[in-house]
Amino acid sequence: MIVCKNCGNNYEGNFCPSCGQRYIDKRFTLKDSIAWLFASVFNLERGFLPTTIQLITKPGVTIRNYLSGITIPYAHPFRFVFIWSTVSAILTVYLGIFDESTAAITQTTSEDLNYSAQQQEFMARYNEFIKNYLAFVTMGMIPITSFFTYLLFKKKGFNYAENLVMQAYATGSSVVIGLPVIILYYFLDDPNLFTLIIMLLSLVVVTRVYKLFFKVNVFQAFIKYILSIILTYLTFIILLTMIIVGAVFIYKALGLGLPFGIEAPAPQ
């Protein structure tokens, strides 16, 4: 019989049934601390790496299992996508890939649309904002996309919350598949080609998830994926604009200047 060190309850086993305290009969070591750190951050005890592999090999079955209540073998969908999005964001920003890719896209867009100096400045600040919060931007897209997949696949009978879980796993899977491309970036040495490959990989991965999860044909999955992405980005831009305008209004009303590092235009 074991006496719980936390609540004093008598029990048998590895965990106290009263408070959940784990039975530990040895001193803390550096090895244990490192193991527990990785277990808590990456949730390895809940199958983080196996979840990654299963979502790549059989995403439809994996997501349906999770939604059916079989959650123990799998990492939580939002922890899953957050960890992989953070890893991807760190590599993309640290290696300078984000700056080079956005600079190439911005330059091409500016030349084609003949942007003014103020428009180019706005794009630069917009890209800087996305760069600073890249992982959170990826996460922020999920609720929006989930809403549109809920509408587009409504006949399949999945509610919004179930679409949210599916989209989190789908997004995380596409991020994982894109990680090797980040490593190969220096061999590509072409920001536009890199962006194209990442977009195509995401297209293939998420279309496959939609096909297997919703049990539709490839054409339906592809078309509805494209529609959901277009609607998501339009919604994101509108929401972001509303947030910026609202913040500017509030800051000015409170006499705090301008938010997000925005500078007032110089007097002519």
Short mmCIF file of C-alpha atoms in Angstrom, two decimals:
data_model
loop_
_atom_site.label_atom_id
_atom_site.label_comp_id
_atom_site.label_asym_id
_atom_site.label_seq_id
_atom_site.Cartn_x
_atom_site.Cartn_y
_atom_site.Cartn_z
CA MET A 1 0.00 0.00 0.00
CA ILE A 2 1.31 3.44 -0.98
CA VAL A 3 0.58 6.68 0.84
CA CYS A 4 0.10 9.59 -1.58
CA LYS A 5 2.62 12.35 -0.87
CA ASN A 6 0.18 14.97 -2.13
CA CYS A 7 -3.16 14.15 -0.45
CA GLY A 8 -2.33 11.31 1.99
CA ASN A 9 -4.66 8.79 0.30
CA ASN A 10 -3.76 5.08 0.53
CA TYR A 11 -3.68 3.31 -2.84
CA GLU A 12 -1.99 0.72 -5.04
CA GLY A 13 -0.52 1.36 -8.49
CA ASN A 14 1.42 4.15 -10.16
CA PHE A 15 -1.11 6.99 -9.77
CA CYS A 16 -3.24 8.16 -6.86
CA PRO A 17 -6.94 7.64 -7.78
CA SER A 18 -7.88 10.58 -5.54
CA CYS A 19 -5.69 13.40 -6.87
CA GLY A 20 -3.80 11.86 -9.80
CA GLN A 21 -0.34 12.29 -8.25
CA ARG A 22 2.24 10.00 -9.83
CA TYR A 23 4.20 7.68 -7.51
CA ILE A 24 7.87 8.69 -7.49
CA ASP A 25 10.28 6.86 -5.21
CA LYS A 26 13.61 8.31 -6.36
CA ARG A 27 15.41 11.63 -6.51
CA PHE A 28 15.16 13.87 -9.56
CA THR A 29 18.00 13.46 -12.04
CA LEU A 30 19.03 15.47 -15.09
CA LYS A 31 18.04 12.57 -17.34
CA ASP A 32 14.53 12.48 -15.84
CA SER A 33 14.17 16.25 -16.16
CA ILE A 34 15.08 16.20 -19.85
CA ALA A 35 12.75 13.24 -20.50
CA TRP A 36 9.84 14.93 -18.72
CA LEU A 37 10.55 18.19 -20.57
CA PHE A 38 10.22 16.51 -23.94
CA ALA A 39 7.21 14.51 -22.77
CA SER A 40 5.39 17.66 -21.65
CA VAL A 41 6.33 19.80 -24.66
CA PHE A 42 6.01 17.22 -27.42
CA ASN A 43 3.49 15.04 -25.56
CA LEU A 44 5.46 11.94 -26.54
CA GLU A 45 3.52 9.88 -24.02
CA ARG A 46 0.39 10.54 -26.09
CA GLY A 47 1.95 9.41 -29.37
CA PHE A 48 3.21 12.62 -30.96
CA LEU A 49 5.59 10.96 -33.41
CA PRO A 50 3.28 7.98 -34.14
CA THR A 51 0.47 10.46 -34.78
CA THR A 52 2.70 12.26 -37.30
CA ILE A 53 3.47 9.03 -39.14
CA GLN A 54 -0.14 7.83 -39.14
CA LEU A 55 -1.43 11.17 -40.43
CA ILE A 56 0.99 10.92 -43.34
CA THR A 57 0.23 7.27 -44.14
CA LYS A 58 -3.50 7.01 -43.35
CA PRO A 59 -4.97 10.40 -42.40
CA GLY A 60 -8.61 9.50 -42.95
CA VAL A 61 -8.57 6.57 -40.53
CA THR A 62 -6.49 8.45 -37.96
CA ILE A 63 -8.77 11.50 -37.82
CA ARG A 64 -11.93 9.42 -37.80
CA ASN A 65 -10.53 7.30 -34.95
CA TYR A 66 -9.81 10.43 -32.92
CA LEU A 67 -13.29 11.82 -33.55
CA SER A 68 -14.85 8.49 -32.60
CA GLY A 69 -13.34 8.82 -29.11
CA ILE A 70 -10.07 6.89 -29.55
CA THR A 71 -7.85 9.73 -28.30
CA ILE A 72 -5.24 8.01 -26.09
CA PRO A 73 -2.90 6.87 -28.94
CA TYR A 74 -2.89 10.28 -30.61
CA ALA A 75 -1.45 13.71 -29.90
CA HIS A 76 -4.02 16.45 -29.39
CA PRO A 77 -4.73 18.10 -32.79
CA PHE A 78 -3.99 21.65 -31.64
CA ARG A 79 -0.80 20.68 -29.81
CA PHE A 80 0.19 18.73 -32.92
CA VAL A 81 -0.23 21.62 -35.36
CA PHE A 82 1.21 24.19 -32.94
CA ILE A 83 4.46 22.27 -32.41
CA TRP A 84 5.07 21.57 -36.09
CA SER A 85 4.07 25.11 -37.11
CA THR A 86 6.48 26.53 -34.55
CA VAL A 87 9.33 24.31 -35.79
CA SER A 88 8.61 25.32 -39.38
CA ALA A 89 8.35 29.03 -38.50
CA ILE A 90 11.65 28.99 -36.59
CA LEU A 91 13.48 27.33 -39.49
CA THR A 92 11.87 29.55 -42.12
CA VAL A 93 12.66 32.78 -40.28
CA TYR A 94 16.07 31.79 -38.87
CA LEU A 95 17.41 30.59 -42.23
CA GLY A 96 16.22 33.78 -43.93
CA ILE A 97 13.84 31.90 -46.21
CA PHE A 98 10.82 33.99 -45.26
CA ASP A 99 12.59 37.29 -46.02
CA GLU A 100 13.89 36.11 -49.38
CA SER A 101 10.59 34.56 -50.45
CA THR A 102 8.42 37.53 -49.47
CA ALA A 103 10.92 39.98 -51.00
CA ALA A 104 10.78 38.13 -54.33
CA ILE A 105 6.98 37.98 -54.29
CA THR A 106 6.63 41.63 -53.22
CA GLN A 107 9.01 42.80 -55.93
CA THR A 108 7.14 40.91 -58.64
CA THR A 109 3.76 42.11 -57.37
CA SER A 110 4.95 45.72 -57.06
CA GLU A 111 6.24 45.75 -60.60
CA ASP A 112 3.12 44.11 -62.07
CA LEU A 113 0.65 46.32 -60.17
CA ASN A 114 2.82 49.44 -60.16
CA TYR A 115 2.66 49.95 -56.38
CA SER A 116 3.32 53.41 -54.98
CA ALA A 117 5.96 53.99 -52.30
CA GLN A 118 3.28 54.00 -49.59
CA GLN A 119 1.82 50.72 -50.84
CA GLN A 120 5.25 49.13 -50.86
CA GLU A 121 5.83 50.38 -47.30
CA PHE A 122 2.52 48.87 -46.22
CA MET A 123 3.43 45.52 -47.81
CA ALA A 124 6.79 45.57 -46.03
CA ARG A 125 5.13 46.17 -42.65
CA TYR A 126 2.48 43.54 -43.42
CA ASN A 127 5.17 40.95 -44.22
CA GLU A 128 7.05 41.89 -41.05
CA PHE A 129 3.89 41.33 -39.01
CA ILE A 130 3.35 37.90 -40.60
CA LYS A 131 7.00 37.02 -40.00
CA ASN A 132 6.86 37.89 -36.29
CA TYR A 133 3.72 35.82 -35.73
CA LEU A 134 4.12 33.17 -38.42
CA ALA A 135 3.15 30.15 -36.31
CA PHE A 136 0.16 32.00 -34.83
CA VAL A 137 -0.95 33.11 -38.30
CA THR A 138 -0.92 29.47 -39.40
CA MET A 139 -2.95 28.53 -36.32
CA GLY A 140 -5.29 31.48 -36.85
CA MET A 141 -6.19 30.28 -40.33
CA ILE A 142 -7.50 26.95 -39.01
CA PRO A 143 -10.78 28.17 -37.43
CA ILE A 144 -11.58 30.16 -40.57
CA THR A 145 -10.83 27.31 -42.98
CA SER A 146 -12.74 24.90 -40.74
CA PHE A 147 -15.82 27.08 -41.02
CA PHE A 148 -15.70 26.94 -44.81
CA THR A 149 -15.03 23.18 -44.94
CA TYR A 150 -18.00 22.77 -42.61
CA LEU A 151 -20.16 24.63 -45.15
CA LEU A 152 -18.65 23.00 -48.24
CA PHE A 153 -18.88 19.44 -46.84
CA LYS A 154 -22.00 19.97 -44.75
CA LYS A 155 -23.77 16.99 -46.32
CA LYS A 156 -21.13 14.69 -44.83
CA GLY A 157 -22.60 15.31 -41.37
CA PHE A 158 -19.54 16.62 -39.52
CA ASN A 159 -20.10 19.60 -37.22
CA TYR A 160 -17.83 22.63 -36.95
CA ALA A 161 -15.80 21.25 -34.03
CA GLU A 162 -15.09 18.04 -35.95
CA ASN A 163 -13.99 20.08 -38.96
CA LEU A 164 -11.73 22.02 -36.61
CA VAL A 165 -10.00 18.83 -35.48
CA MET A 166 -9.69 17.60 -39.06
CA GLN A 167 -8.25 20.90 -40.29
CA ALA A 168 -5.73 21.07 -37.43
CA TYR A 169 -4.41 17.62 -38.30
CA ALA A 170 -4.46 18.41 -42.05
CA THR A 171 -2.54 21.67 -41.56
CA GLY A 172 0.00 20.00 -39.29
CA SER A 173 0.51 17.23 -41.85
CA SER A 174 1.15 19.70 -44.67
CA VAL A 175 3.67 21.55 -42.48
CA VAL A 176 5.50 18.29 -41.70
CA ILE A 177 5.69 17.33 -45.38
CA GLY A 178 7.08 20.79 -46.18
CA LEU A 179 9.94 20.62 -43.66
CA PRO A 180 12.35 18.71 -45.98
CA VAL A 181 11.84 21.42 -48.62
CA ILE A 182 13.04 24.01 -46.09
CA ILE A 183 16.24 22.00 -45.68
CA LEU A 184 16.63 21.73 -49.45
CA TYR A 185 16.07 25.47 -49.91
CA TYR A 186 19.75 26.26 -50.33
CA PHE A 187 20.02 23.76 -53.16
CA LEU A 188 17.00 25.29 -54.91
CA ASP A 189 18.35 28.84 -54.53
CA ASP A 190 15.11 30.20 -55.98
CA PRO A 191 12.55 31.81 -53.64
CA ASN A 192 9.77 31.64 -56.22
CA LEU A 193 10.41 27.95 -56.88
CA PHE A 194 10.50 27.28 -53.14
CA THR A 195 7.13 28.99 -52.62
CA LEU A 196 5.63 27.08 -55.55
CA ILE A 197 6.82 23.71 -54.21
CA ILE A 198 5.46 24.45 -50.72
CA MET A 199 2.09 25.45 -52.18
CA LEU A 200 1.92 22.33 -54.37
CA LEU A 201 2.85 20.07 -51.45
CA SER A 202 0.17 21.65 -49.30
CA LEU A 203 -2.32 21.23 -52.14
CA VAL A 204 -1.53 17.52 -52.52
CA VAL A 205 -1.44 16.74 -48.78
CA VAL A 206 -4.62 18.56 -47.76
CA THR A 207 -6.55 17.40 -50.85
CA ARG A 208 -5.64 13.83 -49.91
CA VAL A 209 -6.80 14.40 -46.33
CA TYR A 210 -10.13 15.80 -47.56
CA LYS A 211 -10.55 12.88 -49.98
CA LEU A 212 -9.92 10.19 -47.36
CA PHE A 213 -11.66 11.90 -44.44
CA PHE A 214 -14.81 13.07 -46.22
CA LYS A 215 -14.76 10.05 -48.57
CA VAL A 216 -15.16 12.02 -51.78
CA ASN A 217 -13.36 11.78 -55.13
CA VAL A 218 -10.13 13.66 -55.85
CA PHE A 219 -11.85 16.28 -58.01
CA GLN A 220 -14.35 17.22 -55.29
CA ALA A 221 -11.63 17.33 -52.65
CA PHE A 222 -9.41 19.49 -54.86
CA ILE A 223 -12.11 22.00 -55.85
CA LYS A 224 -13.41 22.41 -52.31
CA TYR A 225 -9.89 22.77 -50.95
CA ILE A 226 -9.18 25.59 -53.42
CA LEU A 227 -12.49 27.27 -52.55
CA SER A 228 -11.83 27.00 -48.81
CA ILE A 229 -8.34 28.49 -49.19
CA ILE A 230 -9.54 31.42 -51.32
CA LEU A 231 -12.38 32.19 -48.89
CA THR A 232 -10.02 31.81 -45.92
CA TYR A 233 -7.46 34.29 -47.24
CA LEU A 234 -10.12 36.81 -48.21
CA THR A 235 -11.65 36.53 -44.73
CA PHE A 236 -8.21 36.76 -43.08
CA ILE A 237 -7.33 39.93 -44.99
CA ILE A 238 -10.67 41.51 -44.11
CA LEU A 239 -10.32 40.60 -40.42
CA LEU A 240 -6.71 41.78 -40.28
CA THR A 241 -7.66 45.09 -41.91
CA MET A 242 -10.50 45.55 -39.44
CA ILE A 243 -8.16 44.83 -36.52
CA ILE A 244 -5.54 47.31 -37.76
CA VAL A 245 -8.12 50.04 -38.45
CA GLY A 246 -9.78 49.42 -35.09
CA ALA A 247 -6.45 49.51 -33.26
CA VAL A 248 -5.44 52.75 -35.01
CA PHE A 249 -8.76 54.32 -34.05
CA ILE A 250 -8.44 53.25 -30.40
CA TYR A 251 -4.81 54.35 -30.12
CA LYS A 252 -5.60 57.75 -31.61
CA ALA A 253 -8.63 58.15 -29.33
CA LEU A 254 -6.42 57.41 -26.31
CA GLY A 255 -3.61 59.65 -27.56
CA LEU A 256 -1.14 56.75 -27.78
CA GLY A 257 0.12 57.43 -31.30
CA LEU A 258 -0.09 54.55 -33.77
CA PRO A 259 0.07 50.79 -33.03
CA PHE A 260 2.15 47.98 -34.61
CA GLY A 261 5.06 50.36 -35.31
CA ILE A 262 3.05 52.28 -37.89
CA GLU A 263 4.50 55.69 -38.62
CA ALA A 264 2.50 58.71 -39.70
CA PRO A 265 3.36 59.93 -43.22
CA ALA A 266 5.84 62.75 -43.32
CA PRO A 267 4.34 66.20 -44.05
CA GLN A 268 4.60 67.27 -47.70
#
